Coordinates of C-alpha atoms in Angstrom, one line a residue:
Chain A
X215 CA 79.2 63.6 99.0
X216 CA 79.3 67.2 100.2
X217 CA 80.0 68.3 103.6
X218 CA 77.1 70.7 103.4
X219 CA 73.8 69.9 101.5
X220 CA 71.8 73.0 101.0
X221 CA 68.2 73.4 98.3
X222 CA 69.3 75.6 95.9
X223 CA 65.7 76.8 95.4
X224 CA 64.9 79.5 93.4
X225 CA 62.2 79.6 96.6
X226 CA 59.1 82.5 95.6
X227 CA 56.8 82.9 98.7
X228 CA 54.1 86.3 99.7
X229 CA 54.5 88.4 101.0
X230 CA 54.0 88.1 104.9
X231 CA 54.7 84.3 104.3
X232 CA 57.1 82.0 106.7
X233 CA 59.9 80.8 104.9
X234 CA 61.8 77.5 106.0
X235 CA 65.3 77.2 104.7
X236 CA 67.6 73.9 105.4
X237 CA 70.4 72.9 105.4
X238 CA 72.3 69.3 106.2
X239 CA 75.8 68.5 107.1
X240 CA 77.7 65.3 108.1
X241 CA 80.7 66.3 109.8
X242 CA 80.1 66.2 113.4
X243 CA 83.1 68.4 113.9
X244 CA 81.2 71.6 112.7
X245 CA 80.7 73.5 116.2
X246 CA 79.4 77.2 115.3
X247 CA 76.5 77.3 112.7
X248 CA 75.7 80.9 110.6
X249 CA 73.4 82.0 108.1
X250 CA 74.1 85.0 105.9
X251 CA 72.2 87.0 103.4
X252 CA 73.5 88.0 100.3
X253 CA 71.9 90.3 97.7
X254 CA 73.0 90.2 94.1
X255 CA 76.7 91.6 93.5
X256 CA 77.5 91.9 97.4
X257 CA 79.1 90.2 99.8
X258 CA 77.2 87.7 102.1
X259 CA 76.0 89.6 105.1
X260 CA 75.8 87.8 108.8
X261 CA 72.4 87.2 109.9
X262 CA 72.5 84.3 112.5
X263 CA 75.1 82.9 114.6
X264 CA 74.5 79.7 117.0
X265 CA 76.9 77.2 118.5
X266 CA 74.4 75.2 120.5
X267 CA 71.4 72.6 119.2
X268 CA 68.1 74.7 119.9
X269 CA 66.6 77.7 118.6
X270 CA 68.1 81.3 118.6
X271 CA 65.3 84.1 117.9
X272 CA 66.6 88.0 116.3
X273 CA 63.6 89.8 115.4
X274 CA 61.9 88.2 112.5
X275 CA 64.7 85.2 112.4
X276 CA 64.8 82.2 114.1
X277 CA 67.7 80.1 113.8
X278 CA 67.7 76.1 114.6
X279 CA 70.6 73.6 114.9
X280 CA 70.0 69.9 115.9
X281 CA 73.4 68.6 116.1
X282 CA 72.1 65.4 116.7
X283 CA 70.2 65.1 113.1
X284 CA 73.0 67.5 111.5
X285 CA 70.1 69.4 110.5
X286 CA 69.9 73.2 110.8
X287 CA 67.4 75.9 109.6
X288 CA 66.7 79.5 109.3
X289 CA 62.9 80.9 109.5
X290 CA 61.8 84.1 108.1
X291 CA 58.5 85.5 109.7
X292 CA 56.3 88.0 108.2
X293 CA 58.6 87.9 104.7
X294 CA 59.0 91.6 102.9
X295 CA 59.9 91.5 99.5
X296 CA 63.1 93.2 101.0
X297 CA 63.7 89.5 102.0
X298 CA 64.5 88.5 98.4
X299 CA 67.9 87.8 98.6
X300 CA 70.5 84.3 98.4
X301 CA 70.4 82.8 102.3
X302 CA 73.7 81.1 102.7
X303 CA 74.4 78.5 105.6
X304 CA 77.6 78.1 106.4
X305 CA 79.6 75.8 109.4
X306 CA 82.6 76.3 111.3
X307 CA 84.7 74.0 113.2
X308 CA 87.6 72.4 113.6
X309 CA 89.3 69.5 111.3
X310 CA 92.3 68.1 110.7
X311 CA 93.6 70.3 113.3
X312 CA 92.7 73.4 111.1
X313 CA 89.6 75.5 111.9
X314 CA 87.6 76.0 108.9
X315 CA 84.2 76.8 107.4
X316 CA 82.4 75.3 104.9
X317 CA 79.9 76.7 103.2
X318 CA 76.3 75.6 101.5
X319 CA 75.2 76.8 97.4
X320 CA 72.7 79.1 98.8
X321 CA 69.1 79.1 98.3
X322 CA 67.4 81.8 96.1
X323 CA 64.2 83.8 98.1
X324 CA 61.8 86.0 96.2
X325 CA 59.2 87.4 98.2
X326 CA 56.7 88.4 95.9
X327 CA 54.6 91.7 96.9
Chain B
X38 CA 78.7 96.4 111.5
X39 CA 81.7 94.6 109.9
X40 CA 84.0 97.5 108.8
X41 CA 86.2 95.1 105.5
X42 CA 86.7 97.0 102.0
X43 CA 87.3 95.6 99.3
X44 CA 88.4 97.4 96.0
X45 CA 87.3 97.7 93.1
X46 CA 84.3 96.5 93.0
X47 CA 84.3 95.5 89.2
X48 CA 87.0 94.8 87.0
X49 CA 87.1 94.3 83.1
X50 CA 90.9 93.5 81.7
X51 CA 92.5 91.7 78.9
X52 CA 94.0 88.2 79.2
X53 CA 97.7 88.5 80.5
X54 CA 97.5 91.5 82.7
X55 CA 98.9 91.7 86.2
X56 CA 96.3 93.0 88.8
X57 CA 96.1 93.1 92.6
X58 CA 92.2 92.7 94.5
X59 CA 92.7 94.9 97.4
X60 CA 91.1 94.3 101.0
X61 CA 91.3 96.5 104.5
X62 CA 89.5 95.6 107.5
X63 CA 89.8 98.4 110.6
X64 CA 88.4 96.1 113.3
X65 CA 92.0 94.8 114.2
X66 CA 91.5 91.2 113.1
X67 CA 94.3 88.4 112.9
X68 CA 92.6 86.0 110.2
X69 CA 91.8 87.3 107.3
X70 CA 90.6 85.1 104.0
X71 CA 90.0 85.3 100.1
X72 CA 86.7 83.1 99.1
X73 CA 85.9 82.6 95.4
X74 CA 82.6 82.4 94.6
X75 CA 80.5 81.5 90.9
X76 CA 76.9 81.7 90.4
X77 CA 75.3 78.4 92.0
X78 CA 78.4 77.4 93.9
X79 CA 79.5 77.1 97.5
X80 CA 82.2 79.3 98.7
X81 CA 85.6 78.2 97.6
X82 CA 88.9 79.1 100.3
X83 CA 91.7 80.0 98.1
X84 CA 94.3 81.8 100.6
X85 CA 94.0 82.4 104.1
X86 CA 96.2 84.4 106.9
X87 CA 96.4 84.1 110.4
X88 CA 98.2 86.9 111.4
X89 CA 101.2 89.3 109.8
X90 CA 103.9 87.6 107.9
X91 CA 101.6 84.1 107.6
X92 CA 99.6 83.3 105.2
X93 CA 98.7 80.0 103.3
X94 CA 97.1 78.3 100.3
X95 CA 93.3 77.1 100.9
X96 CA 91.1 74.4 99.5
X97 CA 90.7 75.1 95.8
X98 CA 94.2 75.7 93.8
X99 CA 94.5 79.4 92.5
X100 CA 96.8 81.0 90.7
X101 CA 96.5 83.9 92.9
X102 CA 99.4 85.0 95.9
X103 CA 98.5 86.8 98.8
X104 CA 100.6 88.8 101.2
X105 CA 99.8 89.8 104.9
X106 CA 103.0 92.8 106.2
X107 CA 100.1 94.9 107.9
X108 CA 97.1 93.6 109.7
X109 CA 94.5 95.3 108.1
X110 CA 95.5 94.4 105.3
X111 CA 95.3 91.5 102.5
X112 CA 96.0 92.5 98.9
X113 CA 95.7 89.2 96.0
X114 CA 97.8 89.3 92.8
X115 CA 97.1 87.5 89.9
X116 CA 100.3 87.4 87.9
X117 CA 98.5 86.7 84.6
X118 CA 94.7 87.2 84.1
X119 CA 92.7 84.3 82.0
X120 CA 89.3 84.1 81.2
X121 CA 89.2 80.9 83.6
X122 CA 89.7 83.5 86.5
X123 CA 86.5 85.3 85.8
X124 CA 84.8 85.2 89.0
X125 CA 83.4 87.0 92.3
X126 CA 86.1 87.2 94.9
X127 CA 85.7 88.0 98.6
X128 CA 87.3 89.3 100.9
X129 CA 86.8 87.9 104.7
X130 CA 88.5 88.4 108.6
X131 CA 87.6 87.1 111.9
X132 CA 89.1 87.5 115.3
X133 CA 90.4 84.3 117.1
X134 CA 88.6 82.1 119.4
X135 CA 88.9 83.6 123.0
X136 CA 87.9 87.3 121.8
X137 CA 84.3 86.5 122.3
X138 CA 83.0 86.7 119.1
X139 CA 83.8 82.9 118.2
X140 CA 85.1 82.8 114.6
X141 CA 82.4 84.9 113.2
X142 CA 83.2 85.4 109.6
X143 CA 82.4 88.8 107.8
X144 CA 82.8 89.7 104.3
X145 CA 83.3 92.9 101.9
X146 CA 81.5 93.5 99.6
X147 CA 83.5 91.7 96.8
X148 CA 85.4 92.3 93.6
X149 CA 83.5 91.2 90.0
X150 CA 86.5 90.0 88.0
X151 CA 85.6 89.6 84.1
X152 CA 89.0 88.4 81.7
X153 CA 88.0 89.2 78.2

């Protein structure tokens, strides 16, 4: 089983649609939770960064951790086709006494105009 | 703004030849790591440093080496290039816990490595 479970999508939404993206984990270890953005031959860009269970709200991104389901999720509000991108989630924390992050495939976002 | 650079940012060689994947970061960082990553696939660690003079082997077995004699930066050698190697690698560095940014992970923009 992996660590991190993530829908690979591809995801196609409208424009000025809410997008839900998930992803599960099962190491309770995992202590800092990010999302990142990556566009097509680039490196994944940060877009979210929470360490506590609860929401965290940047502009039209909401991020969500429930530690307690090992569930977290990214929201995308008002979607642009500038969205379209791979949305990585990706978990941090610390096991076998080494810190490490693990990562999920990615889900593919179009956002058609 | 995450200030890491990677170089070049596509590569094209023949099987056997000896090339180095070169990453900078200005923002002073201790770790510093090289992901590989296909299409579909989760992130794969394949060397990691925590600081000048340390560095070590991640997850997934490479053939790759690393070396770490300046901070900023963390050049990866492949010896021998394969088709097998064909791949996106990318480059990563964080600051330590206790800094205040908590292990936040930023990446270049990646090298394209095709092995004819």
């Amino acid at each position: 089983q992996k660590e991190v479970e993530q829908d690979p999508g591809p995801l196609s939404v409208p424009e000025g649609a809410i997008v839900s993206l998930n992803c599960t984990y099962s190491n309770s270890a995992f202590q800092y939770f990010m999302w990142y953005r990556q566009y097509s031959r680039k490196g994944p860009e940060l877009l979210m960064y929470t360490y506590s269970s609860g929401n965290k709200e940047d502009g039209r991104f909401t991020a969500q951790v429930d530690k307690s389901s090992k569930y977290i999720s990214l929201f995308i509000r008002d979607s642009q086709p500038s969205d379209s991108a791979t949305y990585l989630c990706a978990m941090g924390g610390t096991t076998s006494g080494t810190y490490k992050y693990i990562f999920g495939t990615g889900t593919r976002l179009k956002v058609l105009a | 703004e995450a200030d890491i650079y990677q170089t070049p940012r596509y590569l094209v060689i023949g099987t056997g030849k000896k090339i180095t994947l070169e990453c900078s970061q200005t923002m002073g960082h201790d770790k510093m790591y090289w992901y590989q990553q296909d299409p579909g696939m989760e992130l794969h660690l394949i060397h990691y440093s925590y600081g000048v003079n340390s560095t070590e082997k991640g997850d997934l077995s490479s053939e790759s080496t690393v070396s770490r004699i300046r901070t900023e930066h963390f050049p990866l050698t492949l010896e021998s290039a394969r088709p097998s190697h064909t791949s996106q690698y990318l480059c990563a560095s964080s600051e330590p816990r206790g800094r205040g940014t908590n292990e936040k992970l930023f990446f270049g923009s990646g090298t394209q490595l095709s092995v004819l």
